[in-house]
GROMACS .gro file of C-alpha atoms in nm:
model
  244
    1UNK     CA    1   0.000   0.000   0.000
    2UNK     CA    2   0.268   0.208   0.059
    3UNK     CA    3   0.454   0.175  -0.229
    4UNK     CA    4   0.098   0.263  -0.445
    5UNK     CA    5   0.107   0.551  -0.251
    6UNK     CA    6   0.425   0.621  -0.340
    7UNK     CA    7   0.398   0.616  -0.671
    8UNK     CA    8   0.064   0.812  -0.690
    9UNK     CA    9   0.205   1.074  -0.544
   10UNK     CA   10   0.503   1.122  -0.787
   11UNK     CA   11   0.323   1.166  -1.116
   12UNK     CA   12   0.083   1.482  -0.951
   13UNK     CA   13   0.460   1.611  -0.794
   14UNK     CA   14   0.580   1.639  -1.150
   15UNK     CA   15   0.268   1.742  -1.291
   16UNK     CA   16   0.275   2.016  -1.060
   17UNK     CA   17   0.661   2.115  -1.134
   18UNK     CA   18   0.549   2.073  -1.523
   19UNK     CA   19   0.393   2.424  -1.562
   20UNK     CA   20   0.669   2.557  -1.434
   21UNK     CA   21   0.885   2.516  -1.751
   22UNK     CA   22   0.676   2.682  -2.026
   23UNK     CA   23   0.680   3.007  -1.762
   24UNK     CA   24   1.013   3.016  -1.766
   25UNK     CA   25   1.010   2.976  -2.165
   26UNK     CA   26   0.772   3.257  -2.149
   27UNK     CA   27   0.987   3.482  -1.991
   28UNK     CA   28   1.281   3.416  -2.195
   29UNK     CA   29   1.095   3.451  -2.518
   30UNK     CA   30   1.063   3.833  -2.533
   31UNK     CA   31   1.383   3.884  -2.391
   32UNK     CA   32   1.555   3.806  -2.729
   33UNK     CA   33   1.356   4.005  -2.979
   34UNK     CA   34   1.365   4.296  -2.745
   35UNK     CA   35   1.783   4.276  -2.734
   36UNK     CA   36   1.759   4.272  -3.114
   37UNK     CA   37   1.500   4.532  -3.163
   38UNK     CA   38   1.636   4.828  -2.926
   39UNK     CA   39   1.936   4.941  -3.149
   40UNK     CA   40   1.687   4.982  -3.446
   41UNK     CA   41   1.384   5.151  -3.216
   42UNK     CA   42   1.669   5.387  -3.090
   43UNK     CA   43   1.816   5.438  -3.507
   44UNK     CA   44   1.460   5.538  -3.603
   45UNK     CA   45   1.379   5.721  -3.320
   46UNK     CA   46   1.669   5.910  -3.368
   47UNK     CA   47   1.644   6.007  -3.707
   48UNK     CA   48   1.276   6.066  -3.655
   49UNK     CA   49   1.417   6.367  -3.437
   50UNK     CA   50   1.687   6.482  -3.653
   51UNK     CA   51   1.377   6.544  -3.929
   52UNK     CA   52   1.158   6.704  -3.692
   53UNK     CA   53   1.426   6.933  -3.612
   54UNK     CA   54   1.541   7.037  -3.981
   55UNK     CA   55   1.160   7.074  -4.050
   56UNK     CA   56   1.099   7.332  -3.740
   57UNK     CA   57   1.417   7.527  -3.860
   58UNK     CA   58   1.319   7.516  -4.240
   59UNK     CA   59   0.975   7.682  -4.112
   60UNK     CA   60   1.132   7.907  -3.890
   61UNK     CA   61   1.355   8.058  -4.132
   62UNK     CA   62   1.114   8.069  -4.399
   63UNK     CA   63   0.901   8.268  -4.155
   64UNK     CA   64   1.152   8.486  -4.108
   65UNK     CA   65   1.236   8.539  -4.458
   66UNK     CA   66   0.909   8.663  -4.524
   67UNK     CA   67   0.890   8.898  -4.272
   68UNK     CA   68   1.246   9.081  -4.380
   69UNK     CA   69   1.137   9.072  -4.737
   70UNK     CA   70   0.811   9.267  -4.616
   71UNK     CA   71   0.996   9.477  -4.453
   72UNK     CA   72   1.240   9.555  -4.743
   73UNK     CA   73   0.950   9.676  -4.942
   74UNK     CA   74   0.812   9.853  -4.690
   75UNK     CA   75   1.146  10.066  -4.636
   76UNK     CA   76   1.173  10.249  -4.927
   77UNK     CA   77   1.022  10.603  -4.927
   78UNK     CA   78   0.773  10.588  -5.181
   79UNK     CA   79   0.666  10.252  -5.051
   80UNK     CA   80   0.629  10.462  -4.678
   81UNK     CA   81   0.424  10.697  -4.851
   82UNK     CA   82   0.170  10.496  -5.002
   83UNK     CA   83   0.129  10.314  -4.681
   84UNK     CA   84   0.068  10.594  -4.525
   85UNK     CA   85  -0.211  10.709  -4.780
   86UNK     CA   86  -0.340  10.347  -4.756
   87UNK     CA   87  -0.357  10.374  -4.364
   88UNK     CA   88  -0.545  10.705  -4.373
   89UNK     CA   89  -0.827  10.576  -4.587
   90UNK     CA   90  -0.857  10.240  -4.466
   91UNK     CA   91  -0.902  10.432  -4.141
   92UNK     CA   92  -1.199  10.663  -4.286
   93UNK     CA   93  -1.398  10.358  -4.456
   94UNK     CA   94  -1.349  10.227  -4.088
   95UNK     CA   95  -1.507  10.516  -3.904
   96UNK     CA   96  -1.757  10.543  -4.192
   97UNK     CA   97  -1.883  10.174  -4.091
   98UNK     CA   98  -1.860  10.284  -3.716
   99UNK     CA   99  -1.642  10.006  -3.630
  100UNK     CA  100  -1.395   9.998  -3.400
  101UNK     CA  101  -1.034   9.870  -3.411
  102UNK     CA  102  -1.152   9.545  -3.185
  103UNK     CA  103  -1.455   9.519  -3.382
  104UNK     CA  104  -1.281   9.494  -3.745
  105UNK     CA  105  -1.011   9.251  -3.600
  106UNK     CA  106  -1.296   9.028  -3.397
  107UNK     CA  107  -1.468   9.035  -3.752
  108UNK     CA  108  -1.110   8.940  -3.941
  109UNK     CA  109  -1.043   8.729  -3.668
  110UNK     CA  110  -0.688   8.847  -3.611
  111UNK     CA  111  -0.536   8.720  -3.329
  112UNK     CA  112  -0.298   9.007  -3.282
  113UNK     CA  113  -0.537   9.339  -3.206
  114UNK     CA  114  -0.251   9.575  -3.338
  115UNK     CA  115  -0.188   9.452  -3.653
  116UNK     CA  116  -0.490   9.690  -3.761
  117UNK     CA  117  -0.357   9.919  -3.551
  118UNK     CA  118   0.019   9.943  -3.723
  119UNK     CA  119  -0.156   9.940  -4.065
  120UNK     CA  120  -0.391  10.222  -4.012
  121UNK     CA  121  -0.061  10.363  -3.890
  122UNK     CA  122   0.158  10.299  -4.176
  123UNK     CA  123   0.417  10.049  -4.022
  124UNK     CA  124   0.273   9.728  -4.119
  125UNK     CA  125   0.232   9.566  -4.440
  126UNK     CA  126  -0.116   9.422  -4.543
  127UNK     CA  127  -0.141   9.067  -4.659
  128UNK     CA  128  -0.324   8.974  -4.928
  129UNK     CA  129  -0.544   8.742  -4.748
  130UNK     CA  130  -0.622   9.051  -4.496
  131UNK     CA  131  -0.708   9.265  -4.812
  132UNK     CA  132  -1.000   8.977  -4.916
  133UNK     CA  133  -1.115   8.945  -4.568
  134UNK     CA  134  -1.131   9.356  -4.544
  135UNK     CA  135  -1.301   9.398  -4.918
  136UNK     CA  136  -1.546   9.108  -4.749
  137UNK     CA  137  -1.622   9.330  -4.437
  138UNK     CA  138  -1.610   9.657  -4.573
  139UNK     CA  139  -1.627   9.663  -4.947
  140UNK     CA  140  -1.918   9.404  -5.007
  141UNK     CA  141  -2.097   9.549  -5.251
  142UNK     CA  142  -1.772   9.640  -5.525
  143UNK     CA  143  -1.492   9.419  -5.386
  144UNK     CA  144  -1.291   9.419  -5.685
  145UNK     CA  145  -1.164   9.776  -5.735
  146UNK     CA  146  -1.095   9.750  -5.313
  147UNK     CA  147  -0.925   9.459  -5.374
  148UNK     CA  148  -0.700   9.580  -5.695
  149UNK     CA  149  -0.619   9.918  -5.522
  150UNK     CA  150  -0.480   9.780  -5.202
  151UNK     CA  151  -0.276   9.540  -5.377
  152UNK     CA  152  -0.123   9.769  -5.574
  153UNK     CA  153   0.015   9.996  -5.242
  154UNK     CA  154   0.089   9.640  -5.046
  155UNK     CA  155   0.172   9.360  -5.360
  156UNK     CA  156   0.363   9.573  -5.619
  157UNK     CA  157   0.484   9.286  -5.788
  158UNK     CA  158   0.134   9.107  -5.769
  159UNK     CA  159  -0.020   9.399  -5.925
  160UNK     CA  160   0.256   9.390  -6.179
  161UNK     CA  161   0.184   9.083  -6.308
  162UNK     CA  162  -0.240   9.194  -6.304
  163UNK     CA  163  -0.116   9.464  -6.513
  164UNK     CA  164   0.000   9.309  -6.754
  165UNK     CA  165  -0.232   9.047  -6.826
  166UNK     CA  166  -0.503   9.380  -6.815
  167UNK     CA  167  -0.684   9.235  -6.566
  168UNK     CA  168  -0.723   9.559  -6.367
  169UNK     CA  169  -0.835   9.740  -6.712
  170UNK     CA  170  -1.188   9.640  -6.626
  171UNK     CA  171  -1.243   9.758  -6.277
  172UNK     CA  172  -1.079  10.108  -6.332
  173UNK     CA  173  -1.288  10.149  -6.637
  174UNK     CA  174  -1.598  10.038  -6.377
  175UNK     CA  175  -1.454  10.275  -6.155
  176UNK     CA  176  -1.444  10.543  -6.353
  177UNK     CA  177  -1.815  10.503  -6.493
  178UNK     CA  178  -1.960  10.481  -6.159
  179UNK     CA  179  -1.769  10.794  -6.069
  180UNK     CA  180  -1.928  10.999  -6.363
  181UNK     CA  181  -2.289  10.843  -6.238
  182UNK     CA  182  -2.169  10.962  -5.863
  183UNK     CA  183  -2.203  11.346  -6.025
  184UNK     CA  184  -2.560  11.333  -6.094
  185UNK     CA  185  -2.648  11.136  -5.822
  186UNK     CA  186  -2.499  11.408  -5.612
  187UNK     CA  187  -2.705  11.682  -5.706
  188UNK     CA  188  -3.073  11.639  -5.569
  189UNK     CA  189  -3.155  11.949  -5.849
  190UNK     CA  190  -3.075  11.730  -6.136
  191UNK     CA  191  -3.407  11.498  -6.059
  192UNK     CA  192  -3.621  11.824  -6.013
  193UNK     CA  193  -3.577  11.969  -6.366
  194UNK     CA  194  -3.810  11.930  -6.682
  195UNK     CA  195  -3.736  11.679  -6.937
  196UNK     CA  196  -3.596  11.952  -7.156
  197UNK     CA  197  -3.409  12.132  -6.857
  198UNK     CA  198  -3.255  11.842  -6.822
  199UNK     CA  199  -3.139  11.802  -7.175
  200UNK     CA  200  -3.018  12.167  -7.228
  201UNK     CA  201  -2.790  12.055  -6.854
  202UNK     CA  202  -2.659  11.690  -7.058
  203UNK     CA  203  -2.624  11.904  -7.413
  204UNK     CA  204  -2.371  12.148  -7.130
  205UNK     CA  205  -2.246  11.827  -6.985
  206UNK     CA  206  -2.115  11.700  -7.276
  207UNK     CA  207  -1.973  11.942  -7.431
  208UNK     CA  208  -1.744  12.008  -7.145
  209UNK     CA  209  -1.642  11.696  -7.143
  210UNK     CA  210  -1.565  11.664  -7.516
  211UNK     CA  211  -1.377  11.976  -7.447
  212UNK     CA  212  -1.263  11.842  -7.139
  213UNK     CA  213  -1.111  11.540  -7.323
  214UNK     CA  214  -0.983  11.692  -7.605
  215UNK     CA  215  -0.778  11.895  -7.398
  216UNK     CA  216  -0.645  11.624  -7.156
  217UNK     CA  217  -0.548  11.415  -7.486
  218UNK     CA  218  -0.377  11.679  -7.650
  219UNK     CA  219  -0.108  11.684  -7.352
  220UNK     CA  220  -0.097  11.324  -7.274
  221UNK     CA  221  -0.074  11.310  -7.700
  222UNK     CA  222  -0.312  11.055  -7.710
  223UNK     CA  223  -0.511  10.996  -8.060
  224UNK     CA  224  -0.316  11.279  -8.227
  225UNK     CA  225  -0.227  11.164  -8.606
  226UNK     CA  226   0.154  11.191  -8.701
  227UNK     CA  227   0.276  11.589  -8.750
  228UNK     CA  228   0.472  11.639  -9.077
  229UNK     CA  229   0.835  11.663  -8.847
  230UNK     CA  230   0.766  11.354  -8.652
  231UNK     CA  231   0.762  11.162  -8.995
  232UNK     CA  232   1.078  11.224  -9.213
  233UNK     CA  233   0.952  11.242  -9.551
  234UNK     CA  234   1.122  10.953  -9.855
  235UNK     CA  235   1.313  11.050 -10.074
  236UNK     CA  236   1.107  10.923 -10.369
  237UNK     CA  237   0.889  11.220 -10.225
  238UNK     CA  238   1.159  11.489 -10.220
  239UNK     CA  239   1.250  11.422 -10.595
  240UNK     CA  240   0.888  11.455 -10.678
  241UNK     CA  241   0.824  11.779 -10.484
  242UNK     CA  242   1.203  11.864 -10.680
  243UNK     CA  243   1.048  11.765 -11.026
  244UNK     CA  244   0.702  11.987 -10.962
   0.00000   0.00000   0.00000
């Protein structure tokens, strides 16, 4: 009886020291892929930060690049001038609206209150992006002539290149139509008079201006045919005046 005992009791001791083994297998397992893996982690890692580093510099100094170049252009005198003019009437159509500085840059949502502030002023360059947001807020109803005017005192060489493809052509010529109209409209009078009062006042009207124009063209020599000294006669010509 014993000895059954006996050997009863040995199989359930090793079953019990059996799972023993694959636990220790367990925790030798990972150990090996992690001493192989760790100098590559560590490689990439490394690298990883190396190009995170060369991409916050790259940004930096691009930032920084614009901001000289802006304020290159904005150092040269006539530049300072125009910026100044710009200022001044961006400032009136502001007051016009009766908005405030805080109100326009809570509307442009600018994060920096004095950026208005400094171009009102003079000392700050517009971007372009601030010019669409501003012909948006405050130029609604004829954004494009805001849009082409501003950009021409801020963008020079933007407005260069509009130029020349004569994209601003239409606009000014819109411009300059609505400010003709803007003379009537400005005299309550006009709308008071007779049908032929008002005639007689147009037949006036454009006269002047055909004298008007004729005038102005004549010194910015503008339609005038060729004079007889600006063209230098042939000399087929000469021997026929010679011959008569």
């Amino acid at each position: 009886m014993t000895e059954r005992k006996k050997r009863k009791t040995t199989p359930t001791s090793k079953g019990r020291s059996n799972p023993k083994r694959p636990d220790r297998a367990s925790d030798e397992a990972p150990s090996t892929p992690r001493g192989h893996d760790s100098p590559l982690s560590s490689f990439i890692d490394s690298i990883s930060g190396i190009t995170t580093d060369l991409t916050s510099t790259a940004l930096k100094i691009a930032s920084r690049t614009r901001e000289t170049a802006a304020r290159a252009v904005a150092r040269t005198p006539e530049q300072l001038r125009m910026m100044a003019a710009a200022g001044e009437s961006l400032r009136d159509m502001r007051e016009v609206a009766g908005m405030t500085v805080i109100e326009v840059s809570d509307a442009l949502n600018l994060r920096d209150k004095s950026i208005l502030e400094a171009v009102e002023d003079g000392r700050e360059v517009l971007s372009f992006e601030l010019i669409l947001r501003l012909a948006s807020l405050v130029a609604r109803n004829d954004p494009l002539p805001f849009v082409l005017r501003y950009t021409r005192t801020y963008h020079p060489r933007l407005w260069q290149v509009l130029h020349d493809l004569k994209i601003d052509q239409l606009p000014i010529q819109f411009e300059r139509e609505r400010n003709f109209i803007n003379i009537y409209r400005r005299h309550d009078t006009a709308r008071k008079l007779s049908d032929a009062g008002f005639q007689r006042v147009l037949q006036f009207t454009q006269d002047a201006f055909d004298m008007a124009i004729h005038f102005v063209a004549e010194q910015e020599r503008i339609g005038e045919p060729p004079t007889e000294q600006d063209e230098e006669p042939k000399p087929g010509a000469r021997r026929v005046k010679r011959r008569s």
